Each structure stands twice: as structure tokens, then as C-alpha cells.
CSV table of C-alpha atoms in Angstrom, one decimal:
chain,number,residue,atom,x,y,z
A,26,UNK,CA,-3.3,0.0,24.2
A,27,UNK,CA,-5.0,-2.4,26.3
A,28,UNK,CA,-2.2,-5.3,27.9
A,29,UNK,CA,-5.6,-6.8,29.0
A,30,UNK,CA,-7.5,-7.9,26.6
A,31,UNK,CA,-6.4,-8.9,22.9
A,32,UNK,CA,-7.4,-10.7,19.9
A,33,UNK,CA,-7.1,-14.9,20.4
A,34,UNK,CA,-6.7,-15.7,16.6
A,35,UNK,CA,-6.9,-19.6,17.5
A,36,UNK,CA,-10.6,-19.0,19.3
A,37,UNK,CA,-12.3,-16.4,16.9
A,38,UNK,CA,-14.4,-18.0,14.3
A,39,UNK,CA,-13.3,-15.4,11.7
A,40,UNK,CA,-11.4,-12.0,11.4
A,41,UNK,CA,-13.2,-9.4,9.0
A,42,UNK,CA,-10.6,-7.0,7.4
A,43,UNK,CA,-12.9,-4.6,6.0
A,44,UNK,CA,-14.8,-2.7,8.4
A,45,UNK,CA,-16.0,0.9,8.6
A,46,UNK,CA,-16.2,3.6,11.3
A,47,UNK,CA,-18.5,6.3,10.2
A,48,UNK,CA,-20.3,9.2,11.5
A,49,UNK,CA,-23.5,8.6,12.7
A,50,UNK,CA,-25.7,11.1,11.0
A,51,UNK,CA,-26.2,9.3,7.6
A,52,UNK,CA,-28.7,11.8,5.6
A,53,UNK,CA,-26.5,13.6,2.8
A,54,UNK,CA,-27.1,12.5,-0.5
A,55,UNK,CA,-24.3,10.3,-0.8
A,56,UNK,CA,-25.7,8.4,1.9
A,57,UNK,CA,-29.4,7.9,0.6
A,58,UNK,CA,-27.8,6.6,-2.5
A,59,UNK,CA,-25.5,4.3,-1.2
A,60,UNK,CA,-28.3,3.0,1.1
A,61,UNK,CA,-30.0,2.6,-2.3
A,62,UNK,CA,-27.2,0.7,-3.9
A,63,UNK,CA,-26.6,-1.4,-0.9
A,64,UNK,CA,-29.8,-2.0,0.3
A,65,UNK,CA,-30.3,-1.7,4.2
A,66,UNK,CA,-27.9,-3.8,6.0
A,67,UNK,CA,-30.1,-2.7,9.0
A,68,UNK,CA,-26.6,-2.5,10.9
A,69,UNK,CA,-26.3,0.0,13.8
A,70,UNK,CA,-23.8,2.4,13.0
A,71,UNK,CA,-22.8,3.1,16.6
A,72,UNK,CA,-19.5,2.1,17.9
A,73,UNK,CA,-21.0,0.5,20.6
A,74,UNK,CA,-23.1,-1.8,18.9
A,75,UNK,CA,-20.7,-2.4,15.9
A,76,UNK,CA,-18.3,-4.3,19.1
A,77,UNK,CA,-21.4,-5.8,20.6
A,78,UNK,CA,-21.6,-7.3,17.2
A,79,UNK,CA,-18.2,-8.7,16.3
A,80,UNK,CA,-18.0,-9.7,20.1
A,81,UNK,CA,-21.0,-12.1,20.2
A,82,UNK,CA,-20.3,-13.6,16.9
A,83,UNK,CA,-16.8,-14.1,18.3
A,84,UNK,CA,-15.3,-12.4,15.1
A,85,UNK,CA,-12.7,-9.8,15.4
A,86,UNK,CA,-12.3,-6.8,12.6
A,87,UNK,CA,-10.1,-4.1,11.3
A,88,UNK,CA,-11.4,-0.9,11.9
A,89,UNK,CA,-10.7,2.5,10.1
A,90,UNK,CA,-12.5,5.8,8.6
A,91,UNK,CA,-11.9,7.4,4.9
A,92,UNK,CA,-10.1,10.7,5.2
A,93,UNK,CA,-11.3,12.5,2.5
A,94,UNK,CA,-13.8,15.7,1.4
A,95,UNK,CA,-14.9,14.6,-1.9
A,96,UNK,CA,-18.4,13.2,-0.7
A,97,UNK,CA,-19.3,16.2,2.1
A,98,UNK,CA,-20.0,13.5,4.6
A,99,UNK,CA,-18.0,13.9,7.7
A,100,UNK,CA,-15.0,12.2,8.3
A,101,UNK,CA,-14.5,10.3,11.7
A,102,UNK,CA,-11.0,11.3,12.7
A,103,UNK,CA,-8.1,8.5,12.9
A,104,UNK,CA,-8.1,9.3,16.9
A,105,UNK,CA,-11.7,8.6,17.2
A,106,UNK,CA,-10.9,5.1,15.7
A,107,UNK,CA,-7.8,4.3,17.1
A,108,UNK,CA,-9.6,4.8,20.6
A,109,UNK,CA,-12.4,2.1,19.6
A,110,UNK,CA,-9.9,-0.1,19.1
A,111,UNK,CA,-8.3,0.2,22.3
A,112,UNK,CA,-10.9,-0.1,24.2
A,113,UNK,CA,-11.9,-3.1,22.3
A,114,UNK,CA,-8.6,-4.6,22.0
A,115,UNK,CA,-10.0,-8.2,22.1
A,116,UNK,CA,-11.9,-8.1,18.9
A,117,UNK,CA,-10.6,-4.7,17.0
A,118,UNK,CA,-7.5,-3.5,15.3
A,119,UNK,CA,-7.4,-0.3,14.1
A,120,UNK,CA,-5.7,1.4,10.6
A,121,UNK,CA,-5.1,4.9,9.8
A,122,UNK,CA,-6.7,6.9,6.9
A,123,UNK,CA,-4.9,9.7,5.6
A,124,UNK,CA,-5.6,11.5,2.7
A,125,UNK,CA,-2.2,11.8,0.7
A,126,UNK,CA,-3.2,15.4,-0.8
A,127,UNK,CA,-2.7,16.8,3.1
A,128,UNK,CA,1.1,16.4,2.5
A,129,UNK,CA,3.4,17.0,5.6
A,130,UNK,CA,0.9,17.1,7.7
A,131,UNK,CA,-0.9,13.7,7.1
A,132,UNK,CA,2.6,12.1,7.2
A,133,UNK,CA,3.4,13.6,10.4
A,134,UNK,CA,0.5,12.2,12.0
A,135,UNK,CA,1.0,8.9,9.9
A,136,UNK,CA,4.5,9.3,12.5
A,137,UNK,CA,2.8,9.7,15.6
A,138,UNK,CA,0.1,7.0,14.9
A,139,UNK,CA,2.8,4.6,14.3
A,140,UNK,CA,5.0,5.7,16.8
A,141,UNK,CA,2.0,5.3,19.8
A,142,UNK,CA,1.4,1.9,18.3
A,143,UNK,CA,-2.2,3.2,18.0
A,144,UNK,CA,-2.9,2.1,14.2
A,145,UNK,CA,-1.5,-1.6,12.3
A,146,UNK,CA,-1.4,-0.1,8.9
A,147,UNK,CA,-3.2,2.3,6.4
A,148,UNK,CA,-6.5,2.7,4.2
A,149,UNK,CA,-6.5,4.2,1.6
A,150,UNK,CA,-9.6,5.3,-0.9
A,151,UNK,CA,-8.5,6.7,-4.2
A,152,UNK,CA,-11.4,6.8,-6.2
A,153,UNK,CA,-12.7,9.2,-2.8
A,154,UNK,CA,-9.4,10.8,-2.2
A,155,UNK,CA,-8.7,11.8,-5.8
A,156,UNK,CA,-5.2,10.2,-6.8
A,157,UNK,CA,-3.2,7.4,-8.5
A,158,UNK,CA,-1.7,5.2,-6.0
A,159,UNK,CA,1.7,5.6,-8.2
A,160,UNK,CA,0.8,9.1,-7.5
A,161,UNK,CA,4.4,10.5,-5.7
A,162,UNK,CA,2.7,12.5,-3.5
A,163,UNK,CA,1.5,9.4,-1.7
A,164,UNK,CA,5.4,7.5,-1.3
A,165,UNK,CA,6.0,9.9,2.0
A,166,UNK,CA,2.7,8.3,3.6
A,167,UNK,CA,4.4,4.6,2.1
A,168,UNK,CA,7.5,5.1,3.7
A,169,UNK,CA,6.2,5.5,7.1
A,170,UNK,CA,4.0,2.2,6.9
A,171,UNK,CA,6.9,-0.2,4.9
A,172,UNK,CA,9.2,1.2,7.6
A,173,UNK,CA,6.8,-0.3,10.3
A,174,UNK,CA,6.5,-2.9,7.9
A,175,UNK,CA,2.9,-2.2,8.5
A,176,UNK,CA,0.2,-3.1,5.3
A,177,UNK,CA,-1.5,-0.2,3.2
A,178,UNK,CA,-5.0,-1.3,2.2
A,179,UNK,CA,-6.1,0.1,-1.2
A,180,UNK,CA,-9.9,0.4,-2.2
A,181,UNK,CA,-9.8,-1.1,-5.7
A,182,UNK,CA,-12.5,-1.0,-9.0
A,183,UNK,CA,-15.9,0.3,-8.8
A,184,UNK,CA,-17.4,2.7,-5.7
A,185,UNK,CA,-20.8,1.8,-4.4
A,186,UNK,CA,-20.3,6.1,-3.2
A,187,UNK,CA,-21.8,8.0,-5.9
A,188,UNK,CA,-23.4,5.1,-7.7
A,189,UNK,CA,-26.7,6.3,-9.2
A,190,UNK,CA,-25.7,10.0,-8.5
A,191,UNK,CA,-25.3,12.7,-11.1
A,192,UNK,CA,-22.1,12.6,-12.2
A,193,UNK,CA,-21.7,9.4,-10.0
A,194,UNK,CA,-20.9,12.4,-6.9
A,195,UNK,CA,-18.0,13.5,-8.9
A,196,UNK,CA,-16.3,10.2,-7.8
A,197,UNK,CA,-14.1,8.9,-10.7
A,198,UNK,CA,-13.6,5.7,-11.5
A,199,UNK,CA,-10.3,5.4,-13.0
A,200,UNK,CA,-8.8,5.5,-9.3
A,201,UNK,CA,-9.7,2.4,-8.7
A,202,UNK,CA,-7.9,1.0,-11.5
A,203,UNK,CA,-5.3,-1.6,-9.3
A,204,UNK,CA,-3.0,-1.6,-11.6
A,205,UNK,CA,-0.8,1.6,-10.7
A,206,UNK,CA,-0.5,-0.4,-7.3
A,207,UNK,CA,1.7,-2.5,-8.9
A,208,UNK,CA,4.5,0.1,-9.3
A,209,UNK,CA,4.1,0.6,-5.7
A,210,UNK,CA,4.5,-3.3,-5.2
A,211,UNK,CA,8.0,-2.8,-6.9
A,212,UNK,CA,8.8,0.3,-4.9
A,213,UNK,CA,8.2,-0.9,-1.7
A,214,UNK,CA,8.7,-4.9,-1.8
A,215,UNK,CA,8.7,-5.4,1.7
A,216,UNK,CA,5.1,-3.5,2.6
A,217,UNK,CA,2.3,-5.7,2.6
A,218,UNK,CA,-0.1,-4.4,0.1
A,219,UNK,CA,-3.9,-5.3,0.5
A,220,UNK,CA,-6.4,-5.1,-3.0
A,221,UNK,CA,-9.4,-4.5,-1.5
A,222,UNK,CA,-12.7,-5.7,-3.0
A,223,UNK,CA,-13.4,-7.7,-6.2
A,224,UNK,CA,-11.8,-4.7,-8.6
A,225,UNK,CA,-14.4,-4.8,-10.9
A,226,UNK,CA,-14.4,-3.9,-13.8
A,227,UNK,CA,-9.9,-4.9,-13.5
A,228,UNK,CA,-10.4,-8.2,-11.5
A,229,UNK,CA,-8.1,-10.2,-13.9
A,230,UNK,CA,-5.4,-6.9,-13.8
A,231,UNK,CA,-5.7,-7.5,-9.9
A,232,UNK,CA,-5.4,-11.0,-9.4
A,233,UNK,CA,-2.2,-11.0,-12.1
A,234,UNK,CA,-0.9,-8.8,-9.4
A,235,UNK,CA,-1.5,-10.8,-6.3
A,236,UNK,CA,0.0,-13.9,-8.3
A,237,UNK,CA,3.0,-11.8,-9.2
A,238,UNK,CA,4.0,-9.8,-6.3
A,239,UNK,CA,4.2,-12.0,-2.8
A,240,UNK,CA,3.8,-9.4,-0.7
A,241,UNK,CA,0.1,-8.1,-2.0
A,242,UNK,CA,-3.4,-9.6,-1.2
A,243,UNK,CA,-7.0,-9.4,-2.2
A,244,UNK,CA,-9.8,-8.5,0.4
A,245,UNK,CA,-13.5,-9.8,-0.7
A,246,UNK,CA,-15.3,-7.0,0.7
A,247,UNK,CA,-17.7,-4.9,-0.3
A,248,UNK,CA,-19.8,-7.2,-2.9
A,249,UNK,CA,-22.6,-10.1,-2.5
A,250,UNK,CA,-20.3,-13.5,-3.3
A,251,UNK,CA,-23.2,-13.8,-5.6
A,252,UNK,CA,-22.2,-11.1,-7.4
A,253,UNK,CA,-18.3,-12.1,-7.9
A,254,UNK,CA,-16.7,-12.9,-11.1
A,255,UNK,CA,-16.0,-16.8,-12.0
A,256,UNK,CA,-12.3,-15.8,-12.2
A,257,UNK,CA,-11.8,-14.6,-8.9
A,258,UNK,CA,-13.4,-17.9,-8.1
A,259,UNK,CA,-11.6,-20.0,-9.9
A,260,UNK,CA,-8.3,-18.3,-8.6
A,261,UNK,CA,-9.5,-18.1,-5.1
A,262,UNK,CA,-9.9,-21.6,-5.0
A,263,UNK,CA,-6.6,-22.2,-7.1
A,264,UNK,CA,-3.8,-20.1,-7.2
A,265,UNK,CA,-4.5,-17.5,-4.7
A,266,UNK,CA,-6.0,-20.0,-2.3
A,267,UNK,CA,-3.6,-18.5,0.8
A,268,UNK,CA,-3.7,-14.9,-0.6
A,269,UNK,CA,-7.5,-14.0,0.0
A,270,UNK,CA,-8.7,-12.3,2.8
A,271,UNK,CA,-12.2,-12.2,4.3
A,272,UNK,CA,-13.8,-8.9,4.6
A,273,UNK,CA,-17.4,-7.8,4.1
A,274,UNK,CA,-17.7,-3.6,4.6
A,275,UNK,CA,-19.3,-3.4,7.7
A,276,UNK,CA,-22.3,-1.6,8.4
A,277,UNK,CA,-22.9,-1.5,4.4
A,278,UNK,CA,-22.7,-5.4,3.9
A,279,UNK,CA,-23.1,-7.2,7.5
A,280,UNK,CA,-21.2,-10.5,8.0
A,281,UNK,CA,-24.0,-12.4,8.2
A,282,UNK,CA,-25.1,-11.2,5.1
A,283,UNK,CA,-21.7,-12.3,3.4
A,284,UNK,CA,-21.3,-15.4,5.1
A,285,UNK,CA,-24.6,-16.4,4.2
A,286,UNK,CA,-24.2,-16.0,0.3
A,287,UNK,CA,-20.6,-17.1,0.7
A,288,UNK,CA,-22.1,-20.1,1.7
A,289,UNK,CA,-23.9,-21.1,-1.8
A,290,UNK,CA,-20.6,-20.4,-3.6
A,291,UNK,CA,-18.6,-23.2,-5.2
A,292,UNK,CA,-15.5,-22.3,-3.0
A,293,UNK,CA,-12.8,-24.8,-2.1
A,294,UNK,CA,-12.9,-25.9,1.6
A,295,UNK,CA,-9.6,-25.4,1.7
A,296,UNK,CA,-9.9,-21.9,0.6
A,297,UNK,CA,-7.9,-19.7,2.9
A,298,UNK,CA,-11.3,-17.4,3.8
């Protein structure tokens, strides 16, 4: 990692959390229909322009892939990203994706991530990669990143991937319930534990969650603030003031974009966002 150049948290003007790194080719038909279900963000997917545009909006952004199969799309690896990040150490931190199905082999290089100081913490994507978060197989991945004391980021509720598809893309829902994350929560007290998106159609299961466990958080990503439901306001603004976390899904929903209908939103100045 670069000794150079690192992320000023007291100059940037905001740190998005939720921020893709995908392939470039974007024609499979996963892709066309989450371009439908999205809209066009009209963000350049490259890696060069995704820094050139955190860097002149003087934002910085957690950076990471989806290791997974289920969707056909390829999957940029955790080197690839890790790499980004490096060489934009002033604006980018990078987490690992591993899918917990790979066993051994996705902890060991869970281990080697860790150990290099390459990655900050984990993403995970049930819905995508098929399993429960409670799910044992995953605890080996868990134990690696709570050692570290490192967060895991969960995607939560519904999956703009496969919306409108037959079948949805074979993507089921249910893995996106966030409740199993809460046995995880208890298992591993210590790990900082990140809910990401508004968990539609379990927002009130997640925030109950966040209010109950201090070490787990909620990401707004992935979802127009237009679009979120008046009890994640009401608690954002409230109760979970200090545990919400900007994030916006980056190149399907821009910043700008966010920030823009964030803006006609009744939140609380003193939000933590």
C-alpha cells in the first residue's frame, strides 16, 4: 500500500461506502435488466474514471467486487480491486468478496488478503451467493475478519439483479432477509457488521437490529432517498442518527444522483450521513 498518499477524513466532503468494481463488458442479460431497473446512471465503468470521479468531487469510497456465479457475469477478482485501491490510496479502500461456498480456499485467501493489509473488511451478497448469513459454512470467512477486527458488509432485502427477469435470474429473495445476521451479531460481538441498503421488504427487522446490537450499522445504498421507507427516516433521524452510513452503489446509482434526492428528504441536519 501506498505510504504516500491516503484518505484525509477531515478534508473530504463525504466517504461513499458502497461502491462497485465490475467488469467492463456489461451485455448479459442480467445487465440489460438491471440497466432497466436502474435506469442509466450514465457512469463510466472504467477504473480509471470511477477515481477521476470520487477524486474531483473530493469524496473517497469503499471499493469491492461480488464473488459469485449465480448471474454468469464475470467476476472482477479481489486482486484486481485491491490493486485499485492502492494505487488510489487517497480516495479508495478496498474490501474482499468471497463467496463462502468456496470453503478452504476462500478463507485462505481471506488470510493472505488480511495478512498483506491489501483489503479493510468483507462483502458479502447472499441473495447472489446463495446462503443464510447464519449459514456455518460462512463462520470460517467471519473469524478471519473479527480477528482483524475488520467489518463484513452484508447486502440486505431486495436485489435490483434479476428484477424483471424470469424467475427474477434464479436470484432468491429470502437471502436478503437481515435477520439471520443477527445470530452472527451474537456470535461475533466484536466484528463490525454493516446492513447494507434500505432491507426492503424487512426494514423495521433491520433497524431493530442496528438499535440492538452496537456493533452493526446500516448503509443507504442502492435506492433513490425518494424511494425510502418513513421508518428508516424517522429512525435515521432519531435513534440511529450515528449508526447510518452513506453509500449510493456506484456506477448503478451515482453520488450525484443520491445526494441530489437526499437533498429533498426531511432528514435531520444532524444526521450522521
Amino acid at each position: 500500500m501506498s505510504q504516500e498518499k491516503q484518505i484525509h477524513p477531515d478534508t473530504i466532503t463525504a466517504f461513499d461506502v458502497h461502491v462497485h468494481i465490475e467488469h467492463q463488458a456489461q451485455d448479459s442479460a442480467t445487465d440489460r435488466a438491471t440497466k432497466k431497473y436502474f435506469g442509466d446512471s450514465g457512469a463510466n465503468r472504467s477504473p480509471e474514471a470511477l477515481a477521476d470521479y470520487y477524486r474531483s468531487r473530493n469524496m473517497a469510497c469503499v471499493v469491492f467486487t461480488v464473488d459469485e456465479n449465480l448471474t454468469g457475469r464475470p467476476v472482477v477478482s479481489n486482486d484486481y480491486v485491491a490493486e485499485f485501491a492502492a494505487r488510489n490510496s487517497d480516495i479508495a479502500i478496498a474490501l474482499a468478496s468471497l463467496n463462502p461456498h468456496r470453503g478452504k480456499v476462500a478463507v485462505d485467501e481471506a488470510r493472505r488478503l488480511v495478512a498483506a493489509g491489501a483489503v479493510r473488511g468483507l462483502k458479502l451478497h447472499p441473495p447472489l451467493q446463495e446462503f443464510f448469513p447464519n449459514d456455518k459454512l460462512a463462520y470460517p470467512l467471519y473469524e478471519v475478519f473479527a480477528e482483524a477486527r475488520l467489518p463484513v458488509l452484508f447486502h440486505t432485502g431486495h436485489s435490483g439483479l434479476g428484477t424483471g427477469m424470469p424467475g427474477g435470474g434464479g436470484v432468491r429473495l429470502k437471502y436478503g432477509n437481515p435477520m439471520p445476521i443477527d445470530d452472527v451479531a451474537v456470535d461475533f460481538p466484536e466484528m463490525p457488521i454493516i446492513l447494507a441498503h434500505p432491507s426492503f421488504p424487512w426494514q423495521e427487522e433491520a433497524i431493530s437490529i442496528c438499535l440492538h446490537k452496537p456493533e452493526v450499522y446500516i448503509d443507504l445504498s442502492g435506492w433513490s432517498p425518494k424511494y425510502f421507507p418513513a421508518v428508516l427516516v424517522q429512525y435515521a433521524n432519531t435513534l440511529l442518527k450515528h449508526k447510518v452510513l452513506f453509500g449510493s452503489d456506484y456506477p448503478l446509482i451515482t453520488p450525484d444522483r443520491w445526494l441530489a434526492d437526499f437533498g429533498k428528504l426531511a432528514f435531520a441536519r444532524k444526521c450522521a450521513l
